[in-house]
mmCIF file with all atom_site columns, C-alpha atoms in Angstrom:
data_model
loop_
_atom_site.group_PDB
_atom_site.id
_atom_site.type_symbol
_atom_site.label_atom_id
_atom_site.label_alt_id
_atom_site.label_comp_id
_atom_site.label_asym_id
_atom_site.label_entity_id
_atom_site.label_seq_id
_atom_site.pdbx_PDB_ins_code
_atom_site.Cartn_x
_atom_site.Cartn_y
_atom_site.Cartn_z
_atom_site.occupancy
_atom_site.B_iso_or_equiv
_atom_site.pdbx_formal_charge
_atom_site.auth_seq_id
_atom_site.auth_comp_id
_atom_site.auth_asym_id
_atom_site.auth_atom_id
_atom_site.pdbx_PDB_model_num
ATOM 1   C CA . MET A 1 1   ? 155.126 61.704 74.163 1.00 52.00 ? 1   MET A CA 1
ATOM 2   C CA . THR A 1 2   ? 154.700 57.713 73.585 1.00 57.00 ? 2   THR A CA 1
ATOM 3   C CA . LEU A 1 3   ? 153.003 56.687 70.398 1.00 54.00 ? 3   LEU A CA 1
ATOM 4   C CA . ASP A 1 4   ? 150.867 54.181 70.240 1.00 53.00 ? 4   ASP A CA 1
ATOM 5   C CA . ASN A 1 5   ? 152.416 50.836 68.499 1.00 61.00 ? 5   ASN A CA 1
ATOM 6   C CA . ARG A 1 6   ? 149.390 49.036 68.548 1.00 73.00 ? 6   ARG A CA 1
ATOM 7   C CA . GLY A 1 7   ? 148.683 49.115 64.606 1.00 81.00 ? 7   GLY A CA 1
ATOM 8   C CA . TRP A 1 8   ? 145.453 46.712 62.920 1.00 86.00 ? 8   TRP A CA 1
ATOM 9   C CA . SER A 1 9   ? 144.335 46.310 59.516 1.00 89.00 ? 9   SER A CA 1
ATOM 10  C CA . SER A 1 10  ? 140.636 44.824 58.970 1.00 92.00 ? 10  SER A CA 1
ATOM 11  C CA . TYR A 1 11  ? 138.875 43.539 55.909 1.00 94.00 ? 11  TYR A CA 1
ATOM 12  C CA . SER A 1 12  ? 135.541 42.899 54.665 1.00 96.00 ? 12  SER A CA 1
ATOM 13  C CA . GLY A 1 13  ? 133.758 41.735 51.639 1.00 97.00 ? 13  GLY A CA 1
ATOM 14  C CA . LEU A 1 14  ? 130.865 40.068 50.200 1.00 98.00 ? 14  LEU A CA 1
ATOM 15  C CA . GLU A 1 15  ? 131.996 37.679 47.650 1.00 97.00 ? 15  GLU A CA 1
ATOM 16  C CA . VAL A 1 16  ? 129.706 35.922 44.966 1.00 98.00 ? 16  VAL A CA 1
ATOM 17  C CA . VAL A 1 17  ? 130.726 32.813 42.621 1.00 98.00 ? 17  VAL A CA 1
ATOM 18  C CA . LEU A 1 18  ? 128.813 31.409 40.186 1.00 97.00 ? 18  LEU A CA 1
ATOM 19  C CA . ASN A 1 19  ? 129.776 27.942 38.818 1.00 97.00 ? 19  ASN A CA 1
ATOM 20  C CA . LYS A 1 20  ? 128.666 26.319 35.771 1.00 94.00 ? 20  LYS A CA 1
ATOM 21  C CA . ARG A 1 21  ? 129.682 22.520 35.410 1.00 94.00 ? 21  ARG A CA 1
ATOM 22  C CA . ILE A 1 22  ? 131.498 21.111 32.542 1.00 91.00 ? 22  ILE A CA 1
ATOM 23  C CA . SER A 1 23  ? 128.321 19.683 30.017 1.00 92.00 ? 23  SER A CA 1
ATOM 24  C CA . HIS A 1 24  ? 128.448 19.264 26.674 1.00 91.00 ? 24  HIS A CA 1
ATOM 25  C CA . GLY A 1 25  ? 132.187 20.352 27.061 1.00 91.00 ? 25  GLY A CA 1
ATOM 26  C CA . LEU A 1 26  ? 131.514 23.525 28.337 1.00 96.00 ? 26  LEU A CA 1
ATOM 27  C CA . THR A 1 27  ? 132.509 24.745 31.896 1.00 97.00 ? 27  THR A CA 1
ATOM 28  C CA . ALA A 1 28  ? 132.326 27.999 33.640 1.00 97.00 ? 28  ALA A CA 1
ATOM 29  C CA . SER A 1 29  ? 133.052 30.148 36.461 1.00 98.00 ? 29  SER A CA 1
ATOM 30  C CA . VAL A 1 30  ? 132.738 33.877 37.629 1.00 98.00 ? 30  VAL A CA 1
ATOM 31  C CA . ASN A 1 31  ? 133.746 35.304 40.618 1.00 98.00 ? 31  ASN A CA 1
ATOM 32  C CA . TYR A 1 32  ? 132.574 38.806 42.224 1.00 98.00 ? 32  TYR A CA 1
ATOM 33  C CA . THR A 1 33  ? 133.800 40.609 45.148 1.00 98.00 ? 33  THR A CA 1
ATOM 34  C CA . TRP A 1 34  ? 133.111 43.918 46.789 1.00 98.00 ? 34  TRP A CA 1
ATOM 35  C CA . SER A 1 35  ? 135.095 45.188 49.100 1.00 97.00 ? 35  SER A CA 1
ATOM 36  C CA . ARG A 1 36  ? 136.369 47.420 52.066 1.00 96.00 ? 36  ARG A CA 1
ATOM 37  C CA . GLN A 1 37  ? 139.679 47.558 53.765 1.00 95.00 ? 37  GLN A CA 1
ATOM 38  C CA . ARG A 1 38  ? 140.783 49.589 56.252 1.00 93.00 ? 38  ARG A CA 1
ATOM 39  C CA . GLU A 1 39  ? 144.418 49.870 58.342 1.00 89.00 ? 39  GLU A CA 1
ATOM 40  C CA . ALA A 1 40  ? 145.677 51.907 61.481 1.00 85.00 ? 40  ALA A CA 1
ATOM 41  C CA . THR A 1 41  ? 149.360 51.045 60.396 1.00 80.00 ? 41  THR A CA 1
ATOM 42  C CA . ASP A 1 42  ? 150.909 54.703 60.059 1.00 76.00 ? 42  ASP A CA 1
ATOM 43  C CA . TYR A 1 43  ? 150.556 58.502 61.978 1.00 71.00 ? 43  TYR A CA 1
ATOM 44  C CA . LEU A 1 44  ? 149.893 61.944 61.570 1.00 68.00 ? 44  LEU A CA 1
ATOM 45  C CA . ASN A 1 45  ? 152.324 64.498 62.329 1.00 63.00 ? 45  ASN A CA 1
ATOM 46  C CA . ASN A 1 46  ? 149.852 65.495 64.949 1.00 60.00 ? 46  ASN A CA 1
ATOM 47  C CA . GLY A 1 47  ? 150.873 65.630 68.704 1.00 61.00 ? 47  GLY A CA 1
ATOM 48  C CA . PHE A 1 48  ? 147.316 65.558 70.136 1.00 64.00 ? 48  PHE A CA 1
ATOM 49  C CA . GLU A 1 49  ? 147.082 61.958 67.607 1.00 66.00 ? 49  GLU A CA 1
ATOM 50  C CA . PRO A 1 50  ? 149.536 59.647 69.390 1.00 70.00 ? 50  PRO A CA 1
ATOM 51  C CA . ALA A 1 51  ? 147.606 56.417 68.113 1.00 75.00 ? 51  ALA A CA 1
ATOM 52  C CA . PRO A 1 52  ? 147.948 54.980 64.535 1.00 79.00 ? 52  PRO A CA 1
ATOM 53  C CA . PHE A 1 53  ? 145.123 57.070 61.955 1.00 78.00 ? 53  PHE A CA 1
ATOM 54  C CA . GLU A 1 54  ? 143.015 54.893 60.795 1.00 83.00 ? 54  GLU A CA 1
ATOM 55  C CA . ASP A 1 55  ? 142.141 54.963 56.798 1.00 86.00 ? 55  ASP A CA 1
ATOM 56  C CA . LEU A 1 56  ? 141.650 53.379 53.723 1.00 91.00 ? 56  LEU A CA 1
ATOM 57  C CA . ALA A 1 57  ? 144.328 50.469 53.323 1.00 92.00 ? 57  ALA A CA 1
ATOM 58  C CA . SER A 1 58  ? 147.032 51.591 50.159 1.00 91.00 ? 58  SER A CA 1
ATOM 59  C CA . ILE A 1 59  ? 146.238 47.749 48.713 1.00 93.00 ? 59  ILE A CA 1
ATOM 60  C CA . ASP A 1 60  ? 142.047 48.013 49.061 1.00 96.00 ? 60  ASP A CA 1
ATOM 61  C CA . ARG A 1 61  ? 140.106 47.402 45.775 1.00 96.00 ? 61  ARG A CA 1
ATOM 62  C CA . THR A 1 62  ? 136.520 47.812 46.088 1.00 96.00 ? 62  THR A CA 1
ATOM 63  C CA . HIS A 1 63  ? 135.530 45.624 43.055 1.00 98.00 ? 63  HIS A CA 1
ATOM 64  C CA . HIS A 1 64  ? 137.092 42.850 41.679 1.00 98.00 ? 64  HIS A CA 1
ATOM 65  C CA . PHE A 1 65  ? 135.680 40.002 39.154 1.00 98.00 ? 65  PHE A CA 1
ATOM 66  C CA . THR A 1 66  ? 137.093 37.498 37.709 1.00 98.00 ? 66  THR A CA 1
ATOM 67  C CA . SER A 1 67  ? 135.765 34.859 35.282 1.00 98.00 ? 67  SER A CA 1
ATOM 68  C CA . ASN A 1 68  ? 137.106 31.550 33.401 1.00 97.00 ? 68  ASN A CA 1
ATOM 69  C CA . ILE A 1 69  ? 135.983 29.590 30.629 1.00 97.00 ? 69  ILE A CA 1
ATOM 70  C CA . LEU A 1 70  ? 136.873 25.959 29.263 1.00 97.00 ? 70  LEU A CA 1
ATOM 71  C CA . TYR A 1 71  ? 135.361 24.583 25.984 1.00 96.00 ? 71  TYR A CA 1
ATOM 72  C CA . GLU A 1 72  ? 136.217 20.928 24.818 1.00 93.00 ? 72  GLU A CA 1
ATOM 73  C CA . VAL A 1 73  ? 135.519 21.664 21.111 1.00 92.00 ? 73  VAL A CA 1
ATOM 74  C CA . PRO A 1 74  ? 133.551 18.373 19.932 1.00 90.00 ? 74  PRO A CA 1
ATOM 75  C CA . LEU A 1 75  ? 135.279 16.635 17.028 1.00 84.00 ? 75  LEU A CA 1
ATOM 76  C CA . ARG A 1 76  ? 135.223 12.845 17.313 1.00 82.00 ? 76  ARG A CA 1
ATOM 77  C CA . GLY A 1 77  ? 137.592 10.655 14.722 1.00 78.00 ? 77  GLY A CA 1
ATOM 78  C CA . ASN A 1 78  ? 141.301 9.923  15.480 1.00 79.00 ? 78  ASN A CA 1
ATOM 79  C CA . ARG A 1 79  ? 143.978 10.987 17.573 1.00 75.00 ? 79  ARG A CA 1
ATOM 80  C CA . LEU A 1 80  ? 144.695 13.715 15.497 1.00 77.00 ? 80  LEU A CA 1
ATOM 81  C CA . VAL A 1 81  ? 141.641 15.231 15.006 1.00 84.00 ? 81  VAL A CA 1
ATOM 82  C CA . GLU A 1 82  ? 140.124 15.130 18.435 1.00 88.00 ? 82  GLU A CA 1
ATOM 83  C CA . GLY A 1 83  ? 141.143 16.475 22.161 1.00 88.00 ? 83  GLY A CA 1
ATOM 84  C CA . TRP A 1 84  ? 141.258 20.334 21.373 1.00 94.00 ? 84  TRP A CA 1
ATOM 85  C CA . GLN A 1 85  ? 140.321 22.804 23.961 1.00 95.00 ? 85  GLN A CA 1
ATOM 86  C CA . VAL A 1 86  ? 139.707 26.587 24.425 1.00 97.00 ? 86  VAL A CA 1
ATOM 87  C CA . ASN A 1 87  ? 140.366 28.422 27.591 1.00 98.00 ? 87  ASN A CA 1
ATOM 88  C CA . PHE A 1 88  ? 139.207 32.323 28.519 1.00 98.00 ? 88  PHE A CA 1
ATOM 89  C CA . LEU A 1 89  ? 140.655 33.772 31.559 1.00 98.00 ? 89  LEU A CA 1
ATOM 90  C CA . TYR A 1 90  ? 139.671 37.419 32.142 1.00 98.00 ? 90  TYR A CA 1
ATOM 91  C CA . GLU A 1 91  ? 140.151 39.631 35.542 1.00 98.00 ? 91  GLU A CA 1
ATOM 92  C CA . TRP A 1 92  ? 139.397 43.460 36.120 1.00 98.00 ? 92  TRP A CA 1
ATOM 93  C CA . ALA A 1 93  ? 139.465 45.284 39.293 1.00 98.00 ? 93  ALA A CA 1
ATOM 94  C CA . SER A 1 94  ? 139.102 48.713 40.455 1.00 96.00 ? 94  SER A CA 1
ATOM 95  C CA . GLY A 1 95  ? 141.885 51.166 41.344 1.00 96.00 ? 95  GLY A CA 1
ATOM 96  C CA . THR A 1 96  ? 143.522 51.301 44.862 1.00 96.00 ? 96  THR A CA 1
ATOM 97  C CA . PRO A 1 97  ? 142.967 55.019 46.842 1.00 95.00 ? 97  PRO A CA 1
ATOM 98  C CA . THR A 1 98  ? 145.502 57.435 45.349 1.00 93.00 ? 98  THR A CA 1
ATOM 99  C CA . THR A 1 99  ? 147.736 58.877 47.861 1.00 89.00 ? 99  THR A CA 1
ATOM 100 C CA . MET A 1 100 ? 147.239 62.130 49.338 1.00 86.00 ? 100 MET A CA 1
ATOM 101 C CA . PRO A 1 101 ? 149.769 64.869 49.396 1.00 82.00 ? 101 PRO A CA 1
ATOM 102 C CA . ASN A 1 102 ? 152.449 65.687 51.786 1.00 74.00 ? 102 ASN A CA 1
ATOM 103 C CA . GLY A 1 103 ? 152.160 68.876 53.198 1.00 68.00 ? 103 GLY A CA 1
ATOM 104 C CA . ILE A 1 104 ? 149.020 70.461 51.852 1.00 72.00 ? 104 ILE A CA 1
ATOM 105 C CA . LEU A 1 105 ? 145.502 71.136 53.068 1.00 66.00 ? 105 LEU A CA 1
ATOM 106 C CA . ARG A 1 106 ? 142.982 70.569 50.625 1.00 66.00 ? 106 ARG A CA 1
ATOM 107 C CA . GLN A 1 107 ? 140.531 73.278 50.785 1.00 62.00 ? 107 GLN A CA 1
ATOM 108 C CA . ASP A 1 108 ? 137.614 71.631 48.477 1.00 66.00 ? 108 ASP A CA 1
ATOM 109 C CA . SER A 1 109 ? 137.007 68.246 46.634 1.00 77.00 ? 109 SER A CA 1
ATOM 110 C CA . ALA A 1 110 ? 139.541 67.354 44.573 1.00 86.00 ? 110 ALA A CA 1
ATOM 111 C CA . ARG A 1 111 ? 137.364 64.983 42.550 1.00 88.00 ? 111 ARG A CA 1
ATOM 112 C CA . LEU A 1 112 ? 136.680 65.797 39.081 1.00 90.00 ? 112 LEU A CA 1
ATOM 113 C CA . PRO A 1 113 ? 132.835 65.299 37.715 1.00 85.00 ? 113 PRO A CA 1
ATOM 114 C CA . SER A 1 114 ? 132.293 62.232 35.321 1.00 78.00 ? 114 SER A CA 1
ATOM 115 C CA . GLY A 1 115 ? 133.640 62.269 32.046 1.00 86.00 ? 115 GLY A CA 1
ATOM 116 C CA . GLN A 1 116 ? 136.775 65.047 33.007 1.00 91.00 ? 116 GLN A CA 1
ATOM 117 C CA . GLN A 1 117 ? 138.826 62.396 34.219 1.00 92.00 ? 117 GLN A CA 1
ATOM 118 C CA . THR A 1 118 ? 141.781 62.088 32.035 1.00 94.00 ? 118 THR A CA 1
ATOM 119 C CA . LEU A 1 119 ? 145.559 60.960 32.085 1.00 94.00 ? 119 LEU A CA 1
ATOM 120 C CA . ASP A 1 120 ? 146.828 64.881 32.195 1.00 94.00 ? 120 ASP A CA 1
ATOM 121 C CA . HIS A 1 121 ? 144.415 65.714 34.717 1.00 93.00 ? 121 HIS A CA 1
ATOM 122 C CA . TRP A 1 122 ? 143.554 62.720 36.821 1.00 95.00 ? 122 TRP A CA 1
ATOM 123 C CA . PHE A 1 123 ? 142.308 65.406 39.873 1.00 92.00 ? 123 PHE A CA 1
ATOM 124 C CA . ASP A 1 124 ? 141.442 69.026 40.327 1.00 89.00 ? 124 ASP A CA 1
ATOM 125 C CA . ASN A 1 125 ? 145.248 70.092 40.636 1.00 87.00 ? 125 ASN A CA 1
ATOM 126 C CA . SER A 1 126 ? 144.500 74.113 41.048 1.00 86.00 ? 126 SER A CA 1
ATOM 127 C CA . THR A 1 127 ? 146.429 76.043 43.559 1.00 78.00 ? 127 THR A CA 1
ATOM 128 C CA . GLN A 1 128 ? 146.458 79.397 45.084 1.00 72.00 ? 128 GLN A CA 1
ATOM 129 C CA . SER A 1 129 ? 149.153 80.062 42.276 1.00 75.00 ? 129 SER A CA 1
ATOM 130 C CA . ASN A 1 130 ? 147.210 78.073 39.532 1.00 78.00 ? 130 ASN A CA 1
ATOM 131 C CA . PRO A 1 131 ? 143.794 79.024 40.238 1.00 80.00 ? 131 PRO A CA 1
ATOM 132 C CA . ARG A 1 132 ? 140.200 77.283 38.201 1.00 81.00 ? 132 ARG A CA 1
ATOM 133 C CA . PRO A 1 133 ? 138.559 79.780 35.671 1.00 82.00 ? 133 PRO A CA 1
ATOM 134 C CA . ASP A 1 134 ? 136.418 80.527 38.771 1.00 81.00 ? 134 ASP A CA 1
ATOM 135 C CA . GLY A 1 135 ? 139.080 81.753 41.168 1.00 78.00 ? 135 GLY A CA 1
ATOM 136 C CA . GLY A 1 136 ? 138.689 78.656 43.151 1.00 77.00 ? 136 GLY A CA 1
ATOM 137 C CA . TRP A 1 137 ? 141.898 75.913 44.123 1.00 79.00 ? 137 TRP A CA 1
ATOM 138 C CA . ALA A 1 138 ? 141.530 72.876 45.400 1.00 81.00 ? 138 ALA A CA 1
ATOM 139 C CA . TRP A 1 139 ? 144.965 72.951 47.410 1.00 81.00 ? 139 TRP A CA 1
ATOM 140 C CA . ASP A 1 140 ? 147.340 74.858 50.143 1.00 77.00 ? 140 ASP A CA 1
ATOM 141 C CA . THR A 1 141 ? 150.774 74.529 50.797 1.00 74.00 ? 141 THR A CA 1
ATOM 142 C CA . ASN A 1 142 ? 150.818 73.783 54.599 1.00 70.00 ? 142 ASN A CA 1
ATOM 143 C CA . PRO A 1 143 ? 153.063 75.868 56.764 1.00 70.00 ? 143 PRO A CA 1
ATOM 144 C CA . ALA A 1 144 ? 156.194 74.737 58.061 1.00 68.00 ? 144 ALA A CA 1
ATOM 145 C CA . ASN A 1 145 ? 155.626 72.804 61.248 1.00 67.00 ? 145 ASN A CA 1
ATOM 146 C CA . ALA A 1 146 ? 151.982 72.868 60.844 1.00 65.00 ? 146 ALA A CA 1
ATOM 147 C CA . PHE A 1 147 ? 150.541 69.548 62.097 1.00 65.00 ? 147 PHE A CA 1
ATOM 148 C CA . ARG A 1 148 ? 148.951 67.100 59.593 1.00 60.00 ? 148 ARG A CA 1
ATOM 149 C CA . VAL A 1 149 ? 145.247 66.846 59.682 1.00 64.00 ? 149 VAL A CA 1
ATOM 150 C CA . ALA A 1 150 ? 144.470 65.120 55.725 1.00 70.00 ? 150 ALA A CA 1
ATOM 151 C CA . PRO A 1 151 ? 144.985 61.373 55.606 1.00 78.00 ? 151 PRO A CA 1
ATOM 152 C CA . PHE A 1 152 ? 147.527 59.773 54.131 1.00 81.00 ? 152 PHE A CA 1
ATOM 153 C CA . ARG A 1 153 ? 144.782 58.702 51.023 1.00 87.00 ? 153 ARG A CA 1
ATOM 154 C CA . PHE A 1 154 ? 141.810 60.084 49.121 1.00 87.00 ? 154 PHE A CA 1
ATOM 155 C CA . LYS A 1 155 ? 138.695 58.457 49.690 1.00 87.00 ? 155 LYS A CA 1
ATOM 156 C CA . ASP A 1 156 ? 137.013 59.431 46.788 1.00 88.00 ? 156 ASP A CA 1
ATOM 157 C CA . ILE A 1 157 ? 139.576 59.390 44.193 1.00 92.00 ? 157 ILE A CA 1
ATOM 158 C CA . ARG A 1 158 ? 141.263 56.137 43.001 1.00 94.00 ? 158 ARG A CA 1
ATOM 159 C CA . ASP A 1 159 ? 143.786 54.991 41.312 1.00 96.00 ? 159 ASP A CA 1
ATOM 160 C CA . PRO A 1 160 ? 143.408 53.488 37.443 1.00 95.00 ? 160 PRO A CA 1
ATOM 161 C CA . SER A 1 161 ? 141.351 50.223 37.631 1.00 95.00 ? 161 SER A CA 1
ATOM 162 C CA . ILE A 1 162 ? 143.011 46.953 35.950 1.00 95.00 ? 162 ILE A CA 1
ATOM 163 C CA . GLN A 1 163 ? 142.569 44.487 33.654 1.00 94.00 ? 163 GLN A CA 1
ATOM 164 C CA . ASN A 1 164 ? 143.748 41.316 32.605 1.00 95.00 ? 164 ASN A CA 1
ATOM 165 C CA . ALA A 1 165 ? 142.879 38.611 30.063 1.00 97.00 ? 165 ALA A CA 1
ATOM 166 C CA . ALA A 1 166 ? 144.879 35.266 28.614 1.00 98.00 ? 166 ALA A CA 1
ATOM 167 C CA . ILE A 1 167 ? 143.322 32.889 25.593 1.00 98.00 ? 167 ILE A CA 1
ATOM 168 C CA . SER A 1 168 ? 145.167 29.424 25.515 1.00 97.00 ? 168 SER A CA 1
ATOM 169 C CA . VAL A 1 169 ? 144.583 26.719 22.505 1.00 97.00 ? 169 VAL A CA 1
ATOM 170 C CA . PHE A 1 170 ? 145.358 23.184 23.472 1.00 95.00 ? 170 PHE A CA 1
ATOM 171 C CA . LYS A 1 171 ? 145.208 19.850 21.770 1.00 94.00 ? 171 LYS A CA 1
ATOM 172 C CA . ASN A 1 172 ? 145.819 17.021 23.593 1.00 90.00 ? 172 ASN A CA 1
ATOM 173 C CA . THR A 1 173 ? 147.043 13.820 22.034 1.00 90.00 ? 173 THR A CA 1
ATOM 174 C CA . ARG A 1 174 ? 146.495 10.890 23.713 1.00 85.00 ? 174 ARG A CA 1
ATOM 175 C CA . LEU A 1 175 ? 149.410 7.814  23.698 1.00 85.00 ? 175 LEU A CA 1
ATOM 176 C CA . ALA A 1 176 ? 149.825 4.556  24.561 1.00 82.00 ? 176 ALA A CA 1
ATOM 177 C CA . GLY A 1 177 ? 148.715 3.720  28.315 1.00 80.00 ? 177 GLY A CA 1
ATOM 178 C CA . ASN A 1 178 ? 147.696 7.203  30.439 1.00 85.00 ? 178 ASN A CA 1
ATOM 179 C CA . LYS A 1 179 ? 150.623 8.904  28.184 1.00 89.00 ? 179 LYS A CA 1
ATOM 180 C CA . MET A 1 180 ? 149.560 12.363 26.721 1.00 88.00 ? 180 MET A CA 1
ATOM 181 C CA . VAL A 1 181 ? 150.995 14.936 24.272 1.00 93.00 ? 181 VAL A CA 1
ATOM 182 C CA . GLN A 1 182 ? 150.017 18.230 24.875 1.00 92.00 ? 182 GLN A CA 1
ATOM 183 C CA . LEU A 1 183 ? 150.179 21.118 22.664 1.00 94.00 ? 183 LEU A CA 1
ATOM 184 C CA . ARG A 1 184 ? 149.713 25.090 24.077 1.00 95.00 ? 184 ARG A CA 1
ATOM 185 C CA . PHE A 1 185 ? 149.208 28.360 22.102 1.00 97.00 ? 185 PHE A CA 1
ATOM 186 C CA . GLU A 1 186 ? 148.714 30.834 24.210 1.00 97.00 ? 186 GLU A CA 1
ATOM 187 C CA . VAL A 1 187 ? 147.954 34.827 24.458 1.00 98.00 ? 187 VAL A CA 1
ATOM 188 C CA . PHE A 1 188 ? 148.290 37.244 27.027 1.00 97.00 ? 188 PHE A CA 1
ATOM 189 C CA . ASN A 1 189 ? 146.837 40.381 27.012 1.00 96.00 ? 189 ASN A CA 1
ATOM 190 C CA . PRO A 1 190 ? 145.247 39.533 23.639 1.00 96.00 ? 190 PRO A CA 1
ATOM 191 C CA . PHE A 1 191 ? 143.518 42.822 23.480 1.00 95.00 ? 191 PHE A CA 1
ATOM 192 C CA . ASN A 1 192 ? 146.766 44.988 24.718 1.00 95.00 ? 192 ASN A CA 1
ATOM 193 C CA . THR A 1 193 ? 145.144 46.385 26.956 1.00 94.00 ? 193 THR A CA 1
ATOM 194 C CA . ARG A 1 194 ? 147.022 48.904 29.044 1.00 93.00 ? 194 ARG A CA 1
ATOM 195 C CA . TYR A 1 195 ? 146.848 50.333 32.997 1.00 91.00 ? 195 TYR A CA 1
ATOM 196 C CA . TYR A 1 196 ? 149.037 52.624 34.314 1.00 94.00 ? 196 TYR A CA 1
ATOM 197 C CA . GLY A 1 197 ? 150.270 53.690 38.162 1.00 93.00 ? 197 GLY A CA 1
ATOM 198 C CA . GLY A 1 198 ? 148.690 56.737 40.236 1.00 93.00 ? 198 GLY A CA 1
ATOM 199 C CA . PRO A 1 199 ? 149.205 60.035 39.528 1.00 95.00 ? 199 PRO A CA 1
ATOM 200 C CA . ASN A 1 200 ? 151.865 63.094 40.404 1.00 94.00 ? 200 ASN A CA 1
ATOM 201 C CA . THR A 1 201 ? 151.187 64.126 44.151 1.00 90.00 ? 201 THR A CA 1
ATOM 202 C CA . THR A 1 202 ? 153.634 66.381 44.466 1.00 88.00 ? 202 THR A CA 1
ATOM 203 C CA . ILE A 1 203 ? 152.081 69.475 44.672 1.00 84.00 ? 203 ILE A CA 1
ATOM 204 C CA . THR A 1 204 ? 155.341 71.488 43.766 1.00 83.00 ? 204 THR A CA 1
ATOM 205 C CA . SER A 1 205 ? 155.638 69.697 40.564 1.00 87.00 ? 205 SER A CA 1
ATOM 206 C CA . THR A 1 206 ? 154.357 70.512 36.905 1.00 89.00 ? 206 THR A CA 1
ATOM 207 C CA . GLN A 1 207 ? 153.017 67.348 36.909 1.00 93.00 ? 207 GLN A CA 1
ATOM 208 C CA . PHE A 1 208 ? 150.939 67.602 39.695 1.00 90.00 ? 208 PHE A CA 1
ATOM 209 C CA . GLY A 1 209 ? 147.976 65.470 39.217 1.00 92.00 ? 209 GLY A CA 1
ATOM 210 C CA . LYS A 1 210 ? 148.879 63.822 36.077 1.00 95.00 ? 210 LYS A CA 1
ATOM 211 C CA . ILE A 1 211 ? 149.432 60.060 35.214 1.00 95.00 ? 211 ILE A CA 1
ATOM 212 C CA . THR A 1 212 ? 152.294 59.249 33.316 1.00 92.00 ? 212 THR A CA 1
ATOM 213 C CA . PRO A 1 213 ? 151.147 57.050 30.365 1.00 90.00 ? 213 PRO A CA 1
ATOM 214 C CA . ASN A 1 214 ? 153.693 54.780 31.609 1.00 90.00 ? 214 ASN A CA 1
ATOM 215 C CA . GLN A 1 215 ? 152.538 51.225 30.858 1.00 91.00 ? 215 GLN A CA 1
ATOM 216 C CA . PHE A 1 216 ? 152.792 48.714 33.899 1.00 90.00 ? 216 PHE A CA 1
ATOM 217 C CA . ASN A 1 217 ? 151.525 45.693 32.663 1.00 92.00 ? 217 ASN A CA 1
ATOM 218 C CA . PHE A 1 218 ? 153.160 43.312 29.534 1.00 92.00 ? 218 PHE A CA 1
ATOM 219 C CA . PRO A 1 219 ? 152.156 44.126 26.073 1.00 94.00 ? 219 PRO A CA 1
ATOM 220 C CA . ARG A 1 220 ? 150.821 41.574 24.123 1.00 96.00 ? 220 ARG A CA 1
ATOM 221 C CA . THR A 1 221 ? 152.049 38.534 23.912 1.00 96.00 ? 221 THR A CA 1
ATOM 222 C CA . GLY A 1 222 ? 152.210 34.930 23.013 1.00 97.00 ? 222 GLY A CA 1
ATOM 223 C CA . GLN A 1 223 ? 153.713 31.217 23.293 1.00 96.00 ? 223 GLN A CA 1
ATOM 224 C CA . LEU A 1 224 ? 154.135 28.014 22.440 1.00 96.00 ? 224 LEU A CA 1
ATOM 225 C CA . GLY A 1 225 ? 154.632 25.067 24.066 1.00 96.00 ? 225 GLY A CA 1
ATOM 226 C CA . ILE A 1 226 ? 154.768 21.410 24.682 1.00 94.00 ? 226 ILE A CA 1
ATOM 227 C CA . ARG A 1 227 ? 153.709 19.291 27.464 1.00 92.00 ? 227 ARG A CA 1
ATOM 228 C CA . PHE A 1 228 ? 154.235 15.346 28.079 1.00 91.00 ? 228 PHE A CA 1
ATOM 229 C CA . LEU A 1 229 ? 152.131 14.066 30.809 1.00 87.00 ? 229 LEU A CA 1
ATOM 230 C CA . PHE A 1 230 ? 152.464 10.506 32.145 1.00 86.00 ? 230 PHE A CA 1
#
């Protein structure tokens, strides 16, 4: 059997950008992207499917929102009073497709109803040996040497979304000529928001369908700095 090695990837999206030009010391920008990315770069374990299997890309994020605000505080006076600037950045993105378990058959949709999804129960992880209260289950283990017919990633289940923010205050003090000293106080992740990786997708694991609460981003961090511009 010969496999077709001509993989491909496609991206389509809609981008909306709103900009507020600077006036009264305030400037801002808001960006939203709605997109879909698909690829055919992997093969099913199926001799009847020699071409790469088309699926959602592992980095597909349907929604992506960013905003930034810059405000020059309208203080007037000597060099020590004026020159204050406040900045705010924010980003939110929906999760990437959750990886489908290997060697399985999905009986029903594993997506949980709205409001039931938690870190300890990210999707329906019921099996024949661990059924739901109604006696049904979502997963079966494939027999040995069975063809794979399931996609590589869920279409209806996503890993956790991510969000980032940063707040900073600058003090710009002009010196002689075109020289300037800038004092900077910056706080990253000011709301101390955490985001996590995807759920465990090993069907034989006791953690199947659960997300380990290991923080993937940095906790709240502040820093002071000084810049000399000339």
